[in-house]
Amino acid sequence: MYFCPLIQQTKTEDLKKYTITAVRHLTESTFVLQLERNGLPFQTGQFVILRRPGTIDQREYTVYSGEQEDVLEVLVREVSDGKVTPELKKLQPGEEMEVDGPFGFFRFQPTMFPTQKFLFVATGTGISPFHSFVKTYPEHDYRLIHGVRYSEEAYEHNHFEKDKITLCTTGDKNGDFNGRVTDYLFTLKLDTDTQCFLCGNSEMIHEAFDILTGKGIPVQNIYTEVYF
Amino acid sequence: MNLSDSERVISVLDEAGYTYTDNEEEAGLIGILACSVRQKAIDKVYSRIHKWNKWKNHKNLITFISGCILPNDHEKFLKLFDITFQMKDMPKLPEMISRYGITTPVHLKTGIDPHNENIEEFWSVKPSYQSDFEAYIPIQNGCDKFCSFCAVPFTRGREVSRPSKDILAEVALLVSQGYKSITLLGQNVNSYGLDKKGEEITFSELLREVGELGNRMKKEFWVYFTSPHPRDMTDEVIEVIAQYPVLAKQIHLPMQSGDDKVLIRMNRKHNMEKYRQIVHSIRRILPEATLFTDIIVGFTGETEEQFENTRKTMEEFRFNMAYTAMYSPRPGATSHRWDDDVPLEEKKRRLHELTEELRKHNRIYNHNLLGKTMRVLVRGEDRKIGFLSALTEGKLIVRFPHENENLTGQFADVKITSASDFSLEGELVKVEELV
């Protein structure tokens, strides 16, 4: 007679569940997932980890919504051959997600900084933390440069003040500037005490880092969040 | 960290009637505490378990695994090991073993508890210390830093600090038992207390309490800590170390890379400016301290120029020790999704270059110690016959001729008579206490 260990089906440890309240499709591949807030505290710039209940694959997303809002929003771009985002895209209001967090040190409460001159540079969905910023601190001054391929990827630019945002497009000429954000950055005059926040792919961040330091911005005034 | 965890596992199994053995072949119960930082370690687990499972054809053997395990590995390990569990559930291991193969599931819940809710139960287990003069005390578990090369946040969960009163009690107990070297452990020791949001003391305050305890106990011992994160390193920590003799003048400050762009890709949240400031503070406040670091070479996308920046830091900081590793992608870590695009041969070359740099600076540092008398803690027989091996307060290796192994675990003064790249040799001047 043989005895075998009885092993139950693998399941992940439960995280707190949040109900999806809305899904806003901004382009064919990019959407805002809105969840109930459930009092989750976070600071602008922080991220949360999302996971579908009963699964083990999870991803990190910077919070897109403002600190005072009753909902929690994240901006998601579908990676067509990805394991997680195609499933997230199918989600409907009323379904649940597991949320862990918030995490991260890419935080920018304006009073934390010695000067109030903010430059935000983003590519693609890297606009998320800056969207959260304008929702949280609508009265604060800033300058945002957002780089995308096509102008249709100007995700909810109507939430920003028009004269504070520059859309850089490489795939069409319908933006404010035709070229990469780093090309535009070259043309900018900046005070050396500007606090610079970079969010997006690492190539952009590396290039922008060189350009900004070349313009005399001290390294300690450059804050980065790489999107992977 | 795993050493400290192992001591607690041994203690629990000892209570359950098992005896620890070094001989793999005579064991009836074999366990692994896995490490999630490097994929190589996990690869080794697979190779070992296949061997042990073959042994089951001719002997009774139960296998278990715990430690840093990612959910994907966990699923695979469930099929290969008899028991898998999270470290926080370790006190229940004897119960799992007794139930194994009878009627109840050996493991009811898998996956990671991200909030480490039962970690205090684990910490309350009295460890079975493997040495009677050196001990490791966990003060914090988990990580919130999310470095892109590391899976610890996904395997160990979030940063949780152990209550300071328990830490101090364990330090006091060990010192009263004659322990001479105590290391405070955690994935990010210097973010100690921050998770408690004001309800726990900070890391520098904890060190101060340890220092005060040392003054009160009037015993000689050295307290180390590892690993701190540069992001949370403050001058206050360094100043407290300078104030108390029991706080060892040795700092292990992981740098990982000497290039800002690589650090960005690693999501380290510190830059070289910050690292330099800390090293300058160490040199200013603790000029006698030795400095150790961790470096990864050949990280995804690391160019020759970026590696060169790391190499230059060896010259700039003159580390006494650098634990250098070739990058290996770890499933579960963010960087695992990227191409591991630096060829192995190139990684080997970079590793070799850093080792040579380290060797060069150590040679000069060690030669400057010739003729000096240094306080050391004797650790046992050296590989060189007729010699004992010891460590200085700064963790430099010193060997000296002596046949009496009873000196192990004692403080001694040794006059340095010769120096090589990675060790010193000397002659015994004085022993503090003889058994």
Tab-separated table of N, CA, C and O in Angstrom, chain B residues 1-18 20 29 33 64 66 85-94 97 118-131 134-141 156 162-163 165-171 173-174 179 182-186:
chain	number	residue	atom	x	y	z
B	1	MET	N	20.772	35.987	5.523
B	1	MET	CA	19.382	35.817	5.960
B	1	MET	C	19.039	34.335	6.063
B	1	MET	O	18.426	33.890	7.022
B	2	ASN	N	19.468	33.561	5.032
B	2	ASN	CA	19.142	32.139	5.038
B	2	ASN	C	19.796	31.411	6.195
B	2	ASN	O	19.252	30.433	6.693
B	3	LEU	N	20.972	31.901	6.616
B	3	LEU	CA	21.653	31.261	7.735
B	3	LEU	C	20.810	31.414	8.996
B	3	LEU	O	20.598	30.461	9.751
B	4	SER	N	20.294	32.622	9.191
B	4	SER	CA	19.450	32.866	10.358
B	4	SER	C	18.171	32.034	10.283
B	4	SER	O	17.735	31.440	11.258
B	5	ASP	N	17.564	31.970	9.096
B	5	ASP	CA	16.360	31.146	8.913
B	5	ASP	C	16.679	29.681	9.208
B	5	ASP	O	15.902	28.975	9.852
B	6	SER	N	17.847	29.220	8.726
B	6	SER	CA	18.235	27.819	8.928
B	6	SER	C	18.343	27.504	10.409
B	6	SER	O	17.933	26.434	10.853
B	7	GLU	N	18.890	28.458	11.164
B	7	GLU	CA	19.050	28.216	12.603
B	7	GLU	C	17.699	28.001	13.270
B	7	GLU	O	17.555	27.198	14.183
B	8	ARG	N	16.701	28.725	12.785
B	8	ARG	CA	15.363	28.553	13.361
B	8	ARG	C	14.738	27.230	12.908
B	8	ARG	O	14.058	26.560	13.686
B	9	VAL	N	14.967	26.841	11.666
B	9	VAL	CA	14.437	25.551	11.186
B	9	VAL	C	15.062	24.415	11.994
B	9	VAL	O	14.365	23.491	12.443
B	10	ILE	N	16.370	24.490	12.199
B	10	ILE	CA	17.059	23.434	12.958
B	10	ILE	C	16.477	23.356	14.367
B	10	ILE	O	16.233	22.278	14.905
B	11	SER	N	16.209	24.519	14.937
B	11	SER	CA	15.667	24.560	16.288
B	11	SER	C	14.296	23.884	16.349
B	11	SER	O	14.019	23.073	17.235
B	12	VAL	N	13.434	24.191	15.392
B	12	VAL	CA	12.088	23.605	15.361
B	12	VAL	C	12.169	22.093	15.168
B	12	VAL	O	11.476	21.315	15.830
B	13	LEU	N	13.052	21.651	14.280
B	13	LEU	CA	13.152	20.213	14.002
B	13	LEU	C	13.834	19.481	15.157
B	13	LEU	O	13.525	18.320	15.420
B	14	ASP	N	14.726	20.171	15.834
B	14	ASP	CA	15.365	19.586	16.998
B	14	ASP	C	14.315	19.271	18.070
B	14	ASP	O	14.272	18.198	18.645
B	15	GLU	N	13.408	20.234	18.263
B	15	GLU	CA	12.292	20.057	19.209
B	15	GLU	C	11.426	18.872	18.800
B	15	GLU	O	10.869	18.169	19.635
B	16	ALA	N	11.307	18.674	17.487
B	16	ALA	CA	10.436	17.607	16.972
B	16	ALA	C	11.146	16.251	16.961
B	16	ALA	O	10.590	15.265	16.477
B	17	GLY	N	12.380	16.213	17.442
B	17	GLY	CA	13.065	14.922	17.559
B	17	GLY	C	14.051	14.622	16.449
B	17	GLY	O	14.545	13.495	16.341
B	18	TYR	N	14.344	15.579	15.626
B	18	TYR	CA	15.325	15.356	14.564
B	18	TYR	C	16.698	15.866	15.016
B	18	TYR	O	16.788	16.784	15.825
B	20	TYR	N	20.310	17.381	13.484
B	20	TYR	CA	20.936	17.920	12.274
B	20	TYR	C	22.167	17.097	11.898
B	20	TYR	O	22.919	16.662	12.757
B	29	LEU	N	15.339	13.397	6.347
B	29	LEU	CA	14.560	14.603	6.039
B	29	LEU	C	15.539	15.629	5.471
B	29	LEU	O	16.541	15.943	6.112
B	33	LEU	N	16.348	25.941	1.922
B	33	LEU	CA	15.828	27.301	2.054
B	33	LEU	C	16.363	28.067	0.858
B	33	LEU	O	17.553	28.328	0.757
B	64	PHE	N	11.633	18.926	1.825
B	64	PHE	CA	10.832	20.157	1.919
B	64	PHE	C	11.625	21.327	1.368
B	64	PHE	O	12.858	21.279	1.253
B	66	SER	N	11.536	25.817	1.388
B	66	SER	CA	10.930	27.088	1.792
B	66	SER	C	11.910	28.204	1.432
B	66	SER	O	12.836	27.989	0.665
B	85	PHE	N	6.474	25.299	2.012
B	85	PHE	CA	5.786	26.212	2.926
B	85	PHE	C	6.495	27.546	2.927
B	85	PHE	O	7.638	27.660	2.479
B	86	GLN	N	5.787	28.559	3.409
B	86	GLN	CA	6.416	29.868	3.554
B	86	GLN	C	7.150	29.932	4.887
B	86	GLN	O	6.731	29.295	5.852
B	87	MET	N	8.186	30.735	4.941
B	87	MET	CA	8.991	30.787	6.161
B	87	MET	C	8.147	31.132	7.391
B	87	MET	O	8.386	30.644	8.483
B	88	LYS	N	7.166	31.983	7.199
B	88	LYS	CA	6.360	32.386	8.356
B	88	LYS	C	5.597	31.183	8.940
B	88	LYS	O	5.189	31.214	10.092
B	89	ASP	N	5.370	30.136	8.129
B	89	ASP	CA	4.655	28.942	8.608
B	89	ASP	C	5.603	27.876	9.140
B	89	ASP	O	5.176	26.773	9.478
B	90	MET	N	6.896	28.215	9.208
B	90	MET	CA	7.891	27.231	9.616
B	90	MET	C	7.619	26.589	10.984
B	90	MET	O	7.873	25.393	11.158
B	91	PRO	N	7.083	27.348	11.974
B	91	PRO	CA	6.804	26.686	13.258
B	91	PRO	C	5.879	25.478	13.106
B	91	PRO	O	5.862	24.604	13.966
B	92	LYS	N	5.101	25.425	12.013
B	92	LYS	CA	4.171	24.295	11.815
B	92	LYS	C	4.823	23.143	11.060
B	92	LYS	O	4.149	22.166	10.698
B	93	LEU	N	6.115	23.235	10.774
B	93	LEU	CA	6.776	22.199	9.973
B	93	LEU	C	6.648	20.798	10.583
B	93	LEU	O	6.323	19.845	9.860
B	94	PRO	N	6.868	20.622	11.906
B	94	PRO	CA	6.717	19.267	12.451
B	94	PRO	C	5.318	18.692	12.201
B	94	PRO	O	5.164	17.511	11.908
B	97	ILE	N	5.111	17.560	8.679
B	97	ILE	CA	5.833	16.298	8.480
B	97	ILE	C	5.009	15.133	9.025
B	97	ILE	O	4.876	14.098	8.371
B	118	ASN	N	2.046	36.576	9.515
B	118	ASN	CA	2.411	35.684	10.618
B	118	ASN	C	3.910	35.631	10.881
B	118	ASN	O	4.400	34.716	11.515
B	119	ILE	N	4.626	36.622	10.383
B	119	ILE	CA	6.079	36.571	10.491
B	119	ILE	C	6.536	36.614	11.950
B	119	ILE	O	7.567	36.060	12.303
B	120	GLU	N	5.744	37.219	12.821
B	120	GLU	CA	6.165	37.311	14.226
B	120	GLU	C	6.215	35.940	14.886
B	120	GLU	O	7.018	35.704	15.781
B	121	GLU	N	5.344	35.021	14.420
B	121	GLU	CA	5.360	33.660	14.965
B	121	GLU	C	6.695	33.002	14.606
B	121	GLU	O	7.309	32.312	15.410
B	122	PHE	N	7.144	33.258	13.384
B	122	PHE	CA	8.432	32.727	12.942
B	122	PHE	C	9.576	33.306	13.767
B	122	PHE	O	10.457	32.598	14.240
B	123	TRP	N	9.520	34.628	13.980
B	123	TRP	CA	10.588	35.272	14.740
B	123	TRP	C	10.630	34.780	16.187
B	123	TRP	O	11.669	34.830	16.841
B	124	SER	N	9.462	34.329	16.687
B	124	SER	CA	9.426	33.921	18.096
B	124	SER	C	10.099	32.565	18.312
B	124	SER	O	10.343	32.165	19.442
B	125	VAL	N	10.404	31.853	17.209
B	125	VAL	CA	11.094	30.564	17.353
B	125	VAL	C	12.521	30.815	17.820
B	125	VAL	O	13.243	31.623	17.222
B	126	LYS	N	12.899	30.116	18.899
B	126	LYS	CA	14.261	30.302	19.395
B	126	LYS	C	15.215	29.571	18.459
B	126	LYS	O	15.083	28.357	18.271
B	127	PRO	N	16.140	30.276	17.832
B	127	PRO	CA	17.019	29.603	16.872
B	127	PRO	C	18.004	28.662	17.534
B	127	PRO	O	18.363	28.837	18.692
B	128	SER	N	18.412	27.659	16.771
B	128	SER	CA	19.452	26.756	17.235
B	128	SER	C	20.756	27.277	16.643
B	128	SER	O	21.110	26.972	15.507
B	129	TYR	N	21.430	28.144	17.375
B	129	TYR	CA	22.607	28.814	16.828
B	129	TYR	C	23.677	27.795	16.462
B	129	TYR	O	23.969	26.888	17.238
B	130	GLN	N	24.235	27.949	15.283
B	130	GLN	CA	25.206	26.990	14.788
B	130	GLN	C	26.621	27.294	15.260
B	130	GLN	O	27.554	26.576	14.942
B	131	SER	N	26.766	28.378	15.978
B	131	SER	CA	28.079	28.735	16.516
B	131	SER	C	27.850	29.198	17.952
B	131	SER	O	26.752	29.640	18.292
B	134	GLU	N	29.215	33.333	17.250
B	134	GLU	CA	28.704	34.202	16.182
B	134	GLU	C	27.219	33.912	16.002
B	134	GLU	O	26.833	32.744	15.935
B	135	ALA	N	26.402	34.951	15.888
B	135	ALA	CA	24.965	34.714	15.701
B	135	ALA	C	24.362	35.778	14.793
B	135	ALA	O	24.908	36.880	14.648
B	136	TYR	N	23.254	35.394	14.187
B	136	TYR	CA	22.533	36.291	13.275
B	136	TYR	C	21.132	36.530	13.821
B	136	TYR	O	20.453	35.588	14.210
B	137	ILE	N	20.724	37.772	13.840
B	137	ILE	CA	19.406	38.097	14.381
B	137	ILE	C	18.577	38.791	13.291
B	137	ILE	O	18.940	39.881	12.843
B	138	PRO	N	17.474	38.174	12.854
B	138	PRO	CA	16.636	38.879	11.869
B	138	PRO	C	15.925	40.046	12.525
B	138	PRO	O	15.382	39.904	13.620
B	139	ILE	N	15.988	41.195	11.897
B	139	ILE	CA	15.296	42.363	12.476
B	139	ILE	C	14.184	42.848	11.550
B	139	ILE	O	13.346	43.640	11.932
B	140	GLN	N	14.193	42.340	10.324
B	140	GLN	CA	13.247	42.859	9.352
B	140	GLN	C	13.130	41.824	8.248
B	140	GLN	O	14.073	41.088	7.982
B	141	ASN	N	11.958	41.717	7.665
B	141	ASN	CA	11.758	40.740	6.601
B	141	ASN	C	11.030	41.412	5.436
B	141	ASN	O	10.169	42.257	5.643
B	156	ARG	N	9.410	37.272	-0.601
B	156	ARG	CA	9.431	37.504	0.846
B	156	ARG	C	8.335	38.452	1.281
B	156	ARG	O	8.133	38.654	2.476
B	162	ARG	N	10.647	43.640	12.893
B	162	ARG	CA	10.445	42.864	14.122
B	162	ARG	C	10.423	43.827	15.319
B	162	ARG	O	11.177	44.823	15.315
B	163	PRO	N	9.613	43.552	16.329
B	163	PRO	CA	9.580	44.487	17.469
B	163	PRO	C	10.976	44.693	18.077
B	163	PRO	O	11.709	43.724	18.312
B	165	LYS	N	11.891	45.468	21.007
B	165	LYS	CA	12.124	44.877	22.342
B	165	LYS	C	12.572	43.416	22.189
B	165	LYS	O	13.411	42.940	22.962
B	166	ASP	N	12.048	42.713	21.186
B	166	ASP	CA	12.452	41.319	20.966
B	166	ASP	C	13.893	41.248	20.448
B	166	ASP	O	14.662	40.361	20.815
B	167	ILE	N	14.225	42.192	19.578
B	167	ILE	CA	15.596	42.214	19.033
B	167	ILE	C	16.592	42.469	20.163
B	167	ILE	O	17.595	41.762	20.309
B	168	LEU	N	16.278	43.472	20.964
B	168	LEU	CA	17.194	43.837	22.051
B	168	LEU	C	17.308	42.712	23.076
B	168	LEU	O	18.392	42.444	23.600
B	169	ALA	N	16.184	42.024	23.290
B	169	ALA	CA	16.219	40.901	24.234
B	169	ALA	C	17.118	39.786	23.686
B	169	ALA	O	17.881	39.157	24.432
B	170	GLU	N	17.027	39.545	22.374
B	170	GLU	CA	17.861	38.488	21.785
B	170	GLU	C	19.337	38.881	21.824
B	170	GLU	O	20.202	38.051	22.110
B	171	VAL	N	19.621	40.158	21.561
B	171	VAL	CA	21.014	40.618	21.636
B	171	VAL	C	21.528	40.420	23.065
B	171	VAL	O	22.613	39.858	23.281
B	173	LEU	N	20.506	38.425	25.412
B	173	LEU	CA	20.647	37.006	25.753
B	173	LEU	C	21.950	36.444	25.168
B	173	LEU	O	22.724	35.763	25.853
B	174	LEU	N	22.173	36.758	23.893
B	174	LEU	CA	23.373	36.236	23.224
B	174	LEU	C	24.649	36.757	23.899
B	174	LEU	O	25.596	35.999	24.115
B	179	TYR	N	28.362	35.429	23.338
B	179	TYR	CA	28.530	35.631	21.888
B	179	TYR	C	29.344	36.897	21.646
B	179	TYR	O	29.166	37.900	22.338
B	182	ILE	N	27.647	39.550	16.478
B	182	ILE	CA	26.199	39.466	16.242
B	182	ILE	C	25.881	40.306	15.008
B	182	ILE	O	26.312	41.451	14.904
B	183	THR	N	25.141	39.715	14.083
B	183	THR	CA	24.789	40.446	12.865
B	183	THR	C	23.278	40.645	12.804
B	183	THR	O	22.521	39.670	12.880
B	184	LEU	N	22.871	41.890	12.678
B	184	LEU	CA	21.448	42.204	12.522
B	184	LEU	C	21.118	42.068	11.043
B	184	LEU	O	21.786	42.661	10.188
B	185	LEU	N	20.095	41.276	10.757
B	185	LEU	CA	19.820	40.917	9.374
B	185	LEU	C	18.489	41.445	8.855
B	185	LEU	O	17.508	41.504	9.585
B	186	GLY	N	18.485	41.739	7.589
B	186	GLY	CA	17.238	42.113	6.926
B	186	GLY	C	17.527	42.383	5.470
B	186	GLY	O	18.677	42.612	5.097
